[in-house]
Amino acid sequence: MISQRITVCGPANDVAAQGRTEMITRLRNALWRAKKSSTRPAIRFDRPLVLFQSDDWGRAGVRDREGWEELRAAGLNLGENLYDFYSLETAEDLHALGEILGKHRDSTGRKPSMVMNFIMANVDFDRCFEPGQKQIPLRPLTEGLPGSWFRPQLLEAYQQGICERLFYPALHGLTHFCERTVVRELNAGGERSQLVQKMWRAQTPYIHWRMPWIGYEYWDPEMRYARRFLSADDQRAAIKRAAGIFRELFASGPFSACAPGYRANADSRMSWFENGVRVAQNGPAERRGPYLDENGMLFTFRTVEMEPTLERCDLERLVSQAEVCFAGGLPAVISVHAINFHSTIQDFRTPTLKLMDEFLTALEKKWPDLLYVDDADLFSLATEGSYAGENGRVKVGVTTVGAYT
């Protein structure tokens, strides 16, 4: 088990002064960025664009029914929250998703494509209890799944969907949780440490709603507000490592990225940019349209939430949300997390795919000039006014409108 404790050196007044200086610097930077972003013109399109963005692919949860029972035997009352059922997709889940996507076509004959944001490594349960560990041992996706996790042909199913242009891989992170926070709690001992160890013995890395103090990869909620984001160097190291695994797994670097929990700052985005990322995905934000920042990075915002596993979600509401987007020249950026397609512990996949099929059919019927795009296509539209379609370049009218307020 991780045994080295984290200590803070130096006089207390020096630490406090450093903290105040960092806080002032961060506040100034935040105000400067907010002022700049408020003057960036919004990008609008004259065709209805549909784009799926989906998080948490490759991220291990509760292993299977056997793992579920191990956690219950350890004293966890599972089933209180739907995320207790979060597991990991199977090859069958991916094939079923691909089958639905493959049924549909836009006005150019192109199939819809789902942008899948991947977590590139999982806790290595075979090594995490070894003595002398100073960091949480991780197993990259390129080396398969950890411990006794078993998902036959999963990596091949990812690759097949990518080759068929049904899936578009993007970067979510190295881990989903903040490693600094978990290491600190393990070193401290106590109830939090015991909970983590119970889960790891059942080969479950965490269940976030039960332990929100683990935060997100670049964001430590236990720190003072001004110091919650990891340092630029720590973020750069994590992102560089994740991008390297991504490149090895998918034979190309990440072009699009979404931070775990949507917790990203200027340091995160600069590190993404250094690793080839040109599209920064963001969560829902009052239907804000995409824009290009001063570095030429495209910012996107999710505008339609299709999360039937997590909240009430019906066809009429989805179509209505898409219509609002199209009326304002915005792409319908549809958020749908990986849990919606899981079937190992509970079958969330079947109702989700039924709703998705109905939704795509309704969109194609109501908007015959519809275009299905991915993040790279949207970037090409924003910068060039066209993208590579099935039968040559597809041109779309692109305008910039006013500024954000």
mmCIF file of C-alpha atoms in Angstrom:
data_model
loop_
_atom_site.group_PDB
_atom_site.id
_atom_site.type_symbol
_atom_site.label_atom_id
_atom_site.label_comp_id
_atom_site.label_asym_id
_atom_site.label_seq_id
_atom_site.Cartn_x
_atom_site.Cartn_y
_atom_site.Cartn_z
ATOM 1 C CA MET A 1 0.000 0.000 0.000
ATOM 2 C CA ILE A 2 1.132 3.558 -0.580
ATOM 3 C CA SER A 3 3.002 4.520 2.566
ATOM 4 C CA GLN A 4 4.933 7.701 1.900
ATOM 5 C CA ARG A 5 3.198 10.657 3.502
ATOM 6 C CA ILE A 6 2.893 14.042 1.810
ATOM 7 C CA THR A 7 4.479 16.786 3.892
ATOM 8 C CA VAL A 8 4.630 20.558 3.511
ATOM 9 C CA CYS A 9 8.041 22.097 4.221
ATOM 10 C CA GLY A 10 8.935 25.633 5.183
ATOM 11 C CA PRO A 11 7.545 28.164 7.662
ATOM 12 C CA ALA A 12 3.769 28.482 7.846
ATOM 13 C CA ASN A 13 3.834 32.169 6.983
ATOM 14 C CA ASP A 14 5.810 31.448 3.785
ATOM 15 C CA VAL A 15 3.273 28.841 2.743
ATOM 16 C CA ALA A 16 0.392 31.223 3.424
ATOM 17 C CA ALA A 17 2.069 34.019 1.480
ATOM 18 C CA GLN A 18 2.713 31.705 -1.444
ATOM 19 C CA GLY A 19 -0.922 30.629 -1.350
ATOM 20 C CA ARG A 20 -2.105 34.254 -1.419
ATOM 21 C CA THR A 21 0.194 35.050 -4.330
ATOM 22 C CA GLU A 22 -1.016 32.018 -6.292
ATOM 23 C CA MET A 23 -4.636 32.934 -5.583
ATOM 24 C CA ILE A 24 -4.165 36.522 -6.783
ATOM 25 C CA THR A 25 -2.392 35.313 -9.929
ATOM 26 C CA ARG A 26 -5.116 32.795 -10.705
ATOM 27 C CA LEU A 27 -7.871 35.370 -10.142
ATOM 28 C CA ARG A 28 -6.154 37.846 -12.442
ATOM 29 C CA ASN A 29 -5.712 35.178 -15.105
ATOM 30 C CA ALA A 30 -9.329 34.091 -14.760
ATOM 31 C CA LEU A 31 -10.581 37.671 -15.134
ATOM 32 C CA TRP A 32 -8.334 38.204 -18.181
ATOM 33 C CA ARG A 33 -9.563 35.006 -19.808
ATOM 34 C CA ALA A 34 -13.188 35.819 -19.026
ATOM 35 C CA LYS A 35 -12.792 39.269 -20.571
ATOM 36 C CA LYS A 36 -11.187 37.832 -23.711
ATOM 37 C CA SER A 37 -13.740 35.033 -24.094
ATOM 38 C CA SER A 38 -16.612 37.508 -23.719
ATOM 39 C CA THR A 39 -15.473 39.255 -26.904
ATOM 40 C CA ARG A 40 -15.001 36.169 -29.048
ATOM 41 C CA PRO A 41 -17.598 35.941 -31.801
ATOM 42 C CA ALA A 42 -19.885 32.921 -31.777
ATOM 43 C CA ILE A 43 -19.764 30.623 -34.797
ATOM 44 C CA ARG A 44 -23.053 29.855 -36.549
ATOM 45 C CA PHE A 45 -23.869 27.357 -39.305
ATOM 46 C CA ASP A 46 -26.565 27.427 -41.996
ATOM 47 C CA ARG A 47 -27.144 23.643 -41.960
ATOM 48 C CA PRO A 48 -28.448 21.457 -39.120
ATOM 49 C CA LEU A 49 -25.397 19.686 -37.656
ATOM 50 C CA VAL A 50 -25.613 16.729 -35.269
ATOM 51 C CA LEU A 51 -22.646 15.674 -33.145
ATOM 52 C CA PHE A 52 -22.477 13.042 -30.377
ATOM 53 C CA GLN A 53 -19.972 13.499 -27.534
ATOM 54 C CA SER A 54 -19.712 10.676 -25.012
ATOM 55 C CA ASP A 55 -17.545 10.327 -21.881
ATOM 56 C CA ASP A 56 -16.030 7.541 -19.761
ATOM 57 C CA TRP A 57 -15.125 4.917 -22.360
ATOM 58 C CA GLY A 58 -12.448 2.508 -21.150
ATOM 59 C CA ARG A 59 -13.050 3.460 -17.504
ATOM 60 C CA ALA A 60 -13.529 0.494 -15.177
ATOM 61 C CA GLY A 61 -16.284 0.572 -12.547
ATOM 62 C CA VAL A 62 -17.870 -2.394 -10.770
ATOM 63 C CA ARG A 63 -16.361 -5.422 -12.490
ATOM 64 C CA ASP A 64 -19.398 -7.707 -12.896
ATOM 65 C CA ARG A 65 -22.058 -9.447 -10.784
ATOM 66 C CA GLU A 66 -19.348 -11.267 -8.842
ATOM 67 C CA GLY A 67 -17.624 -7.963 -8.099
ATOM 68 C CA TRP A 68 -20.985 -6.479 -7.116
ATOM 69 C CA GLU A 69 -21.490 -9.254 -4.559
ATOM 70 C CA GLU A 70 -17.960 -8.803 -3.212
ATOM 71 C CA LEU A 71 -18.713 -5.141 -2.534
ATOM 72 C CA ARG A 72 -21.988 -6.020 -0.847
ATOM 73 C CA ALA A 73 -20.183 -8.562 1.324
ATOM 74 C CA ALA A 74 -17.748 -5.784 2.290
ATOM 75 C CA GLY A 75 -20.666 -3.745 3.633
ATOM 76 C CA LEU A 76 -21.658 -1.490 0.714
ATOM 77 C CA ASN A 77 -25.410 -1.159 0.213
ATOM 78 C CA LEU A 78 -25.350 -1.102 -3.567
ATOM 79 C CA GLY A 79 -28.306 -0.011 -5.660
ATOM 80 C CA GLU A 80 -28.950 3.327 -3.975
ATOM 81 C CA ASN A 81 -27.735 5.272 -7.005
ATOM 82 C CA LEU A 82 -27.705 4.359 -10.693
ATOM 83 C CA TYR A 83 -23.942 4.838 -10.798
ATOM 84 C CA ASP A 84 -23.653 1.822 -8.503
ATOM 85 C CA PHE A 85 -24.439 -0.119 -11.695
ATOM 86 C CA TYR A 86 -21.646 1.540 -13.710
ATOM 87 C CA SER A 87 -19.353 -1.226 -14.947
ATOM 88 C CA LEU A 88 -17.567 -1.159 -18.307
ATOM 89 C CA GLU A 89 -18.766 -1.637 -21.842
ATOM 90 C CA THR A 90 -18.445 -5.012 -23.549
ATOM 91 C CA ALA A 91 -17.715 -5.863 -27.172
ATOM 92 C CA GLU A 92 -21.392 -6.769 -27.501
ATOM 93 C CA ASP A 93 -22.399 -3.329 -26.216
ATOM 94 C CA LEU A 94 -20.215 -1.701 -28.855
ATOM 95 C CA HIS A 95 -21.466 -3.917 -31.667
ATOM 96 C CA ALA A 96 -25.076 -3.124 -30.715
ATOM 97 C CA LEU A 97 -24.322 0.610 -30.680
ATOM 98 C CA GLY A 98 -22.563 0.352 -34.040
ATOM 99 C CA GLU A 99 -25.540 -1.479 -35.501
ATOM 100 C CA ILE A 100 -27.899 1.378 -34.604
ATOM 101 C CA LEU A 101 -25.520 4.062 -35.860
ATOM 102 C CA GLY A 102 -24.984 2.095 -39.066
ATOM 103 C CA LYS A 103 -28.711 2.108 -39.839
ATOM 104 C CA HIS A 104 -28.837 5.868 -40.289
ATOM 105 C CA ARG A 105 -27.689 8.305 -42.961
ATOM 106 C CA ASP A 106 -27.588 12.074 -43.281
ATOM 107 C CA SER A 107 -28.307 14.110 -46.401
ATOM 108 C CA THR A 108 -24.933 13.132 -47.921
ATOM 109 C CA GLY A 109 -25.283 9.420 -47.133
ATOM 110 C CA ARG A 110 -22.936 9.545 -44.146
ATOM 111 C CA LYS A 111 -23.563 7.546 -40.978
ATOM 112 C CA PRO A 112 -23.599 9.256 -37.562
ATOM 113 C CA SER A 113 -20.368 9.002 -35.587
ATOM 114 C CA MET A 114 -19.966 9.052 -31.818
ATOM 115 C CA VAL A 115 -17.055 10.960 -30.307
ATOM 116 C CA MET A 116 -15.853 8.632 -27.525
ATOM 117 C CA ASN A 117 -13.750 10.225 -24.795
ATOM 118 C CA PHE A 118 -11.397 7.578 -23.410
ATOM 119 C CA ILE A 119 -9.809 7.145 -20.005
ATOM 120 C CA MET A 120 -6.437 5.704 -20.912
ATOM 121 C CA ALA A 121 -5.529 3.723 -17.770
ATOM 122 C CA ASN A 122 -7.145 1.948 -14.836
ATOM 123 C CA VAL A 123 -5.941 1.141 -11.328
ATOM 124 C CA ASP A 124 -3.654 -1.897 -11.489
ATOM 125 C CA PHE A 125 -5.263 -4.025 -8.785
ATOM 126 C CA ASP A 126 -2.520 -6.669 -8.974
ATOM 127 C CA ARG A 127 0.053 -4.116 -7.804
ATOM 128 C CA CYS A 128 -1.840 -1.608 -5.692
ATOM 129 C CA PHE A 129 -1.273 -3.474 -2.402
ATOM 130 C CA GLU A 130 2.429 -4.035 -2.929
ATOM 131 C CA PRO A 131 4.534 -2.432 -0.157
ATOM 132 C CA GLY A 132 6.475 0.741 -0.863
ATOM 133 C CA GLN A 133 4.172 2.178 -3.528
ATOM 134 C CA LYS A 134 4.498 5.966 -3.763
ATOM 135 C CA GLN A 135 1.998 6.416 -6.568
ATOM 136 C CA ILE A 136 -1.144 4.581 -7.546
ATOM 137 C CA PRO A 137 -0.065 1.880 -10.030
ATOM 138 C CA LEU A 138 -1.941 2.120 -13.308
ATOM 139 C CA ARG A 139 -2.481 -0.307 -16.162
ATOM 140 C CA PRO A 140 -2.721 1.386 -19.583
ATOM 141 C CA LEU A 141 -5.478 0.304 -21.950
ATOM 142 C CA THR A 142 -2.763 -0.747 -24.377
ATOM 143 C CA GLU A 143 -1.915 -3.546 -21.906
ATOM 144 C CA GLY A 144 -5.518 -4.603 -21.441
ATOM 145 C CA LEU A 145 -7.692 -4.514 -18.352
ATOM 146 C CA PRO A 146 -6.414 -4.945 -14.786
ATOM 147 C CA GLY A 147 -6.633 -7.938 -12.474
ATOM 148 C CA SER A 148 -9.426 -10.402 -13.213
ATOM 149 C CA TRP A 149 -11.392 -8.013 -15.379
ATOM 150 C CA PHE A 150 -12.605 -9.859 -18.458
ATOM 151 C CA ARG A 151 -13.968 -8.149 -21.560
ATOM 152 C CA PRO A 152 -13.060 -10.369 -24.529
ATOM 153 C CA GLN A 153 -12.536 -8.606 -27.861
ATOM 154 C CA LEU A 154 -13.218 -5.171 -26.352
ATOM 155 C CA LEU A 155 -10.203 -3.410 -27.877
ATOM 156 C CA GLU A 156 -10.961 -5.030 -31.226
ATOM 157 C CA ALA A 157 -14.551 -3.741 -31.029
ATOM 158 C CA TYR A 158 -13.270 -0.188 -30.471
ATOM 159 C CA GLN A 159 -11.013 -0.528 -33.492
ATOM 160 C CA GLN A 160 -13.754 -1.956 -35.681
ATOM 161 C CA GLY A 161 -16.102 0.930 -34.895
ATOM 162 C CA ILE A 162 -13.342 3.439 -35.608
ATOM 163 C CA CYS A 163 -12.505 1.796 -38.935
ATOM 164 C CA GLU A 164 -16.174 1.944 -39.912
ATOM 165 C CA ARG A 165 -16.264 5.649 -38.930
ATOM 166 C CA LEU A 166 -18.958 4.969 -36.363
ATOM 167 C CA PHE A 167 -16.690 5.864 -33.428
ATOM 168 C CA TYR A 168 -14.294 8.797 -33.176
ATOM 169 C CA PRO A 169 -11.752 8.443 -30.324
ATOM 170 C CA ALA A 170 -10.939 11.479 -28.191
ATOM 171 C CA LEU A 171 -9.034 12.044 -24.962
ATOM 172 C CA HIS A 172 -10.781 12.093 -21.590
ATOM 173 C CA GLY A 173 -7.758 11.625 -19.351
ATOM 174 C CA LEU A 174 -5.233 9.256 -17.844
ATOM 175 C CA THR A 175 -7.496 8.591 -14.869
ATOM 176 C CA HIS A 176 -10.888 10.062 -14.000
ATOM 177 C CA PHE A 177 -10.144 10.712 -10.321
ATOM 178 C CA CYS A 178 -7.563 13.051 -8.808
ATOM 179 C CA GLU A 179 -4.618 10.826 -7.908
ATOM 180 C CA ARG A 180 -3.209 13.400 -5.479
ATOM 181 C CA THR A 181 -6.393 13.284 -3.419
ATOM 182 C CA VAL A 182 -6.566 9.495 -3.233
ATOM 183 C CA VAL A 183 -2.870 9.180 -2.305
ATOM 184 C CA ARG A 184 -3.368 11.745 0.458
ATOM 185 C CA GLU A 185 -6.316 9.835 1.912
ATOM 186 C CA LEU A 186 -4.540 6.487 1.709
ATOM 187 C CA ASN A 187 -1.591 7.955 3.571
ATOM 188 C CA ALA A 188 -3.851 9.495 6.196
ATOM 189 C CA GLY A 189 -5.681 6.272 6.984
ATOM 190 C CA GLY A 190 -9.187 6.477 8.396
ATOM 191 C CA GLU A 191 -12.592 5.722 6.901
ATOM 192 C CA ARG A 192 -11.815 7.088 3.452
ATOM 193 C CA SER A 193 -8.706 4.960 3.150
ATOM 194 C CA GLN A 194 -10.640 1.899 4.294
ATOM 195 C CA LEU A 195 -13.350 2.535 1.704
ATOM 196 C CA VAL A 196 -10.806 2.789 -1.118
ATOM 197 C CA GLN A 197 -9.138 -0.440 -0.014
ATOM 198 C CA LYS A 198 -12.478 -2.273 0.175
ATOM 199 C CA MET A 199 -13.218 -1.247 -3.383
ATOM 200 C CA TRP A 200 -9.776 -2.137 -4.678
ATOM 201 C CA ARG A 201 -9.998 -5.599 -3.128
ATOM 202 C CA ALA A 202 -13.213 -6.080 -5.125
ATOM 203 C CA GLN A 203 -11.347 -4.647 -8.147
ATOM 204 C CA THR A 204 -13.492 -1.514 -8.333
ATOM 205 C CA PRO A 205 -11.433 1.705 -8.525
ATOM 206 C CA TYR A 206 -14.149 3.913 -6.989
ATOM 207 C CA ILE A 207 -17.833 4.833 -7.110
ATOM 208 C CA HIS A 208 -17.803 8.608 -7.404
ATOM 209 C CA TRP A 209 -21.105 9.515 -5.770
ATOM 210 C CA ARG A 210 -20.054 7.590 -2.650
ATOM 211 C CA MET A 211 -16.712 9.393 -2.427
ATOM 212 C CA PRO A 212 -16.915 12.795 -4.186
ATOM 213 C CA TRP A 213 -13.780 13.871 -2.334
ATOM 214 C CA ILE A 214 -11.718 11.979 -4.969
ATOM 215 C CA GLY A 215 -12.443 14.852 -7.349
ATOM 216 C CA TYR A 216 -11.452 14.755 -11.000
ATOM 217 C CA GLU A 217 -8.086 14.206 -12.619
ATOM 218 C CA TYR A 218 -6.909 17.833 -12.728
ATOM 219 C CA TRP A 219 -9.061 19.074 -9.829
ATOM 220 C CA ASP A 220 -8.700 18.406 -6.093
ATOM 221 C CA PRO A 221 -11.900 19.472 -4.245
ATOM 222 C CA GLU A 222 -10.244 19.183 -0.817
ATOM 223 C CA MET A 223 -7.897 22.106 -1.471
ATOM 224 C CA ARG A 224 -8.645 25.801 -1.090
ATOM 225 C CA TYR A 225 -10.580 27.154 -4.062
ATOM 226 C CA ALA A 226 -7.610 28.901 -5.668
ATOM 227 C CA ARG A 227 -5.450 25.748 -5.475
ATOM 228 C CA ARG A 228 -7.907 23.056 -6.525
ATOM 229 C CA PHE A 229 -6.476 22.671 -10.007
ATOM 230 C CA LEU A 230 -3.200 20.792 -10.157
ATOM 231 C CA SER A 231 -0.108 22.737 -11.136
ATOM 232 C CA ALA A 232 0.662 23.265 -14.796
ATOM 233 C CA ASP A 233 3.591 20.833 -14.548
ATOM 234 C CA ASP A 234 1.487 18.089 -12.957
ATOM 235 C CA GLN A 235 -1.243 18.492 -15.565
ATOM 236 C CA ARG A 236 1.294 18.521 -18.373
ATOM 237 C CA ALA A 237 2.836 15.264 -17.152
ATOM 238 C CA ALA A 238 -0.535 13.502 -16.845
ATOM 239 C CA ILE A 239 -1.770 14.723 -20.227
ATOM 240 C CA LYS A 240 1.490 13.849 -21.969
ATOM 241 C CA ARG A 241 1.343 10.311 -20.562
ATOM 242 C CA ALA A 242 -2.319 9.899 -21.506
ATOM 243 C CA ALA A 243 -1.696 11.224 -25.008
ATOM 244 C CA GLY A 244 1.176 8.756 -25.429
ATOM 245 C CA ILE A 245 -1.048 5.804 -24.527
ATOM 246 C CA PHE A 246 -3.738 7.196 -26.830
ATOM 247 C CA ARG A 247 -1.272 7.422 -29.688
ATOM 248 C CA GLU A 248 -0.097 3.861 -29.139
ATOM 249 C CA LEU A 249 -3.653 2.493 -28.940
ATOM 250 C CA PHE A 250 -5.196 4.396 -31.835
ATOM 251 C CA ALA A 251 -2.125 5.015 -34.046
ATOM 252 C CA SER A 252 -2.668 8.792 -33.971
ATOM 253 C CA GLY A 253 -2.651 11.530 -31.379
ATOM 254 C CA PRO A 254 -5.792 13.007 -29.846
ATOM 255 C CA PHE A 255 -7.413 15.847 -31.778
ATOM 256 C CA SER A 256 -10.265 16.451 -29.319
ATOM 257 C CA ALA A 257 -10.391 16.318 -25.518
ATOM 258 C CA CYS A 258 -12.822 16.624 -22.642
ATOM 259 C CA ALA A 259 -11.613 16.922 -19.056
ATOM 260 C CA PRO A 260 -13.057 14.536 -16.460
ATOM 261 C CA GLY A 261 -15.961 16.296 -14.786
ATOM 262 C CA TYR A 262 -15.474 19.132 -17.319
ATOM 263 C CA ARG A 263 -12.848 20.452 -14.856
ATOM 264 C CA ALA A 264 -10.234 22.106 -17.077
ATOM 265 C CA ASN A 265 -8.412 25.418 -16.899
ATOM 266 C CA ALA A 266 -5.943 27.316 -19.071
ATOM 267 C CA ASP A 267 -3.124 24.987 -18.005
ATOM 268 C CA SER A 268 -5.142 21.915 -19.063
ATOM 269 C CA ARG A 269 -5.949 23.386 -22.438
ATOM 270 C CA MET A 270 -2.368 24.503 -23.082
ATOM 271 C CA SER A 271 -1.154 20.969 -22.356
ATOM 272 C CA TRP A 272 -3.810 19.563 -24.671
ATOM 273 C CA PHE A 273 -2.682 21.979 -27.377
ATOM 274 C CA GLU A 274 0.957 20.905 -26.939
ATOM 275 C CA ASN A 275 -0.166 17.314 -27.571
ATOM 276 C CA GLY A 276 -2.070 18.089 -30.761
ATOM 277 C CA VAL A 277 -5.576 18.711 -29.399
ATOM 278 C CA ARG A 278 -7.499 21.357 -31.326
ATOM 279 C CA VAL A 279 -11.047 20.828 -29.988
ATOM 280 C CA ALA A 280 -11.853 21.457 -26.313
ATOM 281 C CA GLN A 281 -15.153 19.894 -25.291
ATOM 282 C CA ASN A 282 -17.182 21.556 -22.551
ATOM 283 C CA GLY A 283 -20.359 20.679 -20.713
ATOM 284 C CA PRO A 284 -23.775 22.340 -21.040
ATOM 285 C CA ALA A 285 -23.575 26.132 -20.817
ATOM 286 C CA GLU A 286 -26.897 27.705 -21.792
ATOM 287 C CA ARG A 287 -26.575 26.642 -25.431
ATOM 288 C CA ARG A 288 -23.420 28.641 -26.109
ATOM 289 C CA GLY A 289 -22.176 28.193 -29.620
ATOM 290 C CA PRO A 290 -18.667 27.050 -30.515
ATOM 291 C CA TYR A 291 -15.867 29.582 -30.808
ATOM 292 C CA LEU A 292 -12.165 29.710 -31.635
ATOM 293 C CA ASP A 293 -9.768 31.033 -29.011
ATOM 294 C CA GLU A 294 -6.625 33.062 -29.618
ATOM 295 C CA ASN A 295 -4.614 29.874 -30.260
ATOM 296 C CA GLY A 296 -7.050 28.552 -32.836
ATOM 297 C CA MET A 297 -8.527 25.927 -30.502
ATOM 298 C CA LEU A 298 -12.235 25.270 -31.042
ATOM 299 C CA PHE A 299 -14.426 25.280 -27.943
ATOM 300 C CA THR A 300 -17.645 23.262 -28.092
ATOM 301 C CA PHE A 301 -20.533 23.111 -25.630
ATOM 302 C CA ARG A 302 -23.053 20.331 -25.191
ATOM 303 C CA THR A 303 -26.539 21.477 -26.046
ATOM 304 C CA VAL A 304 -28.699 18.331 -25.921
ATOM 305 C CA GLU A 305 -28.561 15.874 -23.013
ATOM 306 C CA MET A 306 -29.582 12.342 -23.915
ATOM 307 C CA GLU A 307 -28.935 10.474 -20.678
ATOM 308 C CA PRO A 308 -31.908 8.086 -20.321
ATOM 309 C CA THR A 309 -30.146 6.017 -17.659
ATOM 310 C CA LEU A 310 -29.603 9.027 -15.427
ATOM 311 C CA GLU A 311 -32.680 11.198 -15.932
ATOM 312 C CA ARG A 312 -36.084 11.304 -17.569
ATOM 313 C CA CYS A 313 -35.508 11.594 -21.294
ATOM 314 C CA ASP A 314 -38.176 11.394 -23.987
ATOM 315 C CA LEU A 315 -38.148 11.759 -27.745
ATOM 316 C CA GLU A 316 -40.244 14.908 -27.889
ATOM 317 C CA ARG A 317 -37.918 16.790 -25.544
ATOM 318 C CA LEU A 318 -34.814 15.714 -27.458
ATOM 319 C CA VAL A 319 -36.240 16.841 -30.805
ATOM 320 C CA SER A 320 -37.342 20.128 -29.239
ATOM 321 C CA GLN A 321 -33.832 20.776 -27.886
ATOM 322 C CA ALA A 322 -32.305 20.031 -31.282
ATOM 323 C CA GLU A 323 -34.781 22.383 -32.953
ATOM 324 C CA VAL A 324 -33.746 25.234 -30.654
ATOM 325 C CA CYS A 325 -30.117 24.622 -31.611
ATOM 326 C CA PHE A 326 -30.787 24.584 -35.351
ATOM 327 C CA ALA A 327 -32.951 27.718 -35.167
ATOM 328 C CA GLY A 328 -29.996 29.579 -33.656
ATOM 329 C CA GLY A 329 -27.417 28.172 -36.064
ATOM 330 C CA LEU A 330 -25.887 25.969 -33.377
ATOM 331 C CA PRO A 331 -24.867 22.346 -33.800
ATOM 332 C CA ALA A 332 -26.872 19.888 -31.732
ATOM 333 C CA VAL A 333 -24.038 18.578 -29.551
ATOM 334 C CA ILE A 334 -25.581 15.552 -27.857
ATOM 335 C CA SER A 335 -24.198 14.409 -24.519
ATOM 336 C CA VAL A 336 -24.601 10.686 -23.777
ATOM 337 C CA HIS A 337 -22.293 8.990 -21.251
ATOM 338 C CA ALA A 338 -20.976 5.466 -21.655
ATOM 339 C CA ILE A 339 -23.092 4.139 -18.768
ATOM 340 C CA ASN A 340 -26.144 4.431 -21.026
ATOM 341 C CA PHE A 341 -24.773 1.573 -23.160
ATOM 342 C CA HIS A 342 -23.708 -0.792 -20.365
ATOM 343 C CA SER A 343 -25.381 -4.163 -19.888
ATOM 344 C CA THR A 344 -23.113 -6.211 -17.594
ATOM 345 C CA ILE A 345 -24.840 -5.569 -14.258
ATOM 346 C CA GLN A 346 -28.035 -3.940 -15.469
ATOM 347 C CA ASP A 347 -29.252 -3.563 -19.041
ATOM 348 C CA PHE A 348 -29.128 0.157 -19.767
ATOM 349 C CA ARG A 349 -28.166 -0.493 -23.378
ATOM 350 C CA THR A 350 -31.490 -1.728 -24.762
ATOM 351 C CA PRO A 351 -33.680 1.283 -23.820
ATOM 352 C CA THR A 352 -30.919 3.738 -24.776
ATOM 353 C CA LEU A 353 -30.471 2.259 -28.247
ATOM 354 C CA LYS A 354 -34.240 2.233 -28.798
ATOM 355 C CA LEU A 355 -34.428 5.929 -27.917
ATOM 356 C CA MET A 356 -31.371 6.749 -30.044
ATOM 357 C CA ASP A 357 -32.847 4.964 -33.050
ATOM 358 C CA GLU A 358 -36.121 6.870 -32.691
ATOM 359 C CA PHE A 359 -34.300 10.164 -32.193
ATOM 360 C CA LEU A 360 -32.125 9.791 -35.283
ATOM 361 C CA THR A 361 -35.129 8.741 -37.360
ATOM 362 C CA ALA A 362 -37.052 11.820 -36.188
ATOM 363 C CA LEU A 363 -34.132 14.139 -36.961
ATOM 364 C CA GLU A 364 -33.658 12.736 -40.460
ATOM 365 C CA LYS A 365 -37.362 13.058 -41.204
ATOM 366 C CA LYS A 366 -37.770 16.601 -39.896
ATOM 367 C CA TRP A 367 -34.516 18.022 -41.297
ATOM 368 C CA PRO A 368 -33.746 16.352 -44.655
ATOM 369 C CA ASP A 369 -30.616 18.520 -45.095
ATOM 370 C CA LEU A 370 -29.170 17.203 -41.833
ATOM 371 C CA LEU A 371 -25.412 16.543 -41.530
ATOM 372 C CA TYR A 372 -23.761 14.109 -39.108
ATOM 373 C CA VAL A 373 -20.305 15.358 -38.077
ATOM 374 C CA ASP A 374 -17.582 14.591 -35.560
ATOM 375 C CA ASP A 375 -15.244 16.969 -33.730
ATOM 376 C CA ALA A 376 -12.670 17.058 -36.536
ATOM 377 C CA ASP A 377 -15.395 17.888 -39.072
ATOM 378 C CA LEU A 378 -16.681 20.701 -36.884
ATOM 379 C CA PHE A 379 -13.173 22.116 -36.577
ATOM 380 C CA SER A 380 -12.787 22.022 -40.371
ATOM 381 C CA LEU A 381 -16.111 23.811 -40.778
ATOM 382 C CA ALA A 382 -15.145 26.479 -38.253
ATOM 383 C CA THR A 383 -11.778 27.125 -39.895
ATOM 384 C CA GLU A 384 -12.369 26.313 -43.591
ATOM 385 C CA GLY A 385 -16.137 26.254 -44.158
ATOM 386 C CA SER A 386 -16.090 22.636 -45.359
ATOM 387 C CA TYR A 387 -15.105 19.119 -44.327
ATOM 388 C CA ALA A 388 -14.301 15.812 -46.010
ATOM 389 C CA GLY A 389 -17.527 13.905 -46.666
ATOM 390 C CA GLU A 390 -18.255 10.533 -48.190
ATOM 391 C CA ASN A 391 -18.140 11.898 -51.734
ATOM 392 C CA GLY A 392 -15.838 14.906 -51.531
ATOM 393 C CA ARG A 393 -15.888 18.177 -49.618
ATOM 394 C CA VAL A 394 -19.138 19.231 -47.943
ATOM 395 C CA LYS A 395 -19.567 22.987 -47.765
ATOM 396 C CA VAL A 396 -21.579 24.718 -45.050
ATOM 397 C CA GLY A 397 -22.271 28.415 -44.640
ATOM 398 C CA VAL A 398 -20.397 29.671 -41.575
ATOM 399 C CA THR A 399 -20.805 33.057 -39.965
ATOM 400 C CA THR A 400 -19.687 34.754 -36.767
ATOM 401 C CA VAL A 401 -22.316 36.529 -34.753
ATOM 402 C CA GLY A 402 -21.689 39.305 -32.237
ATOM 403 C CA ALA A 403 -19.898 38.323 -29.064
ATOM 404 C CA TYR A 404 -20.694 36.386 -25.927
ATOM 405 C CA THR A 405 -22.065 38.330 -22.996
#
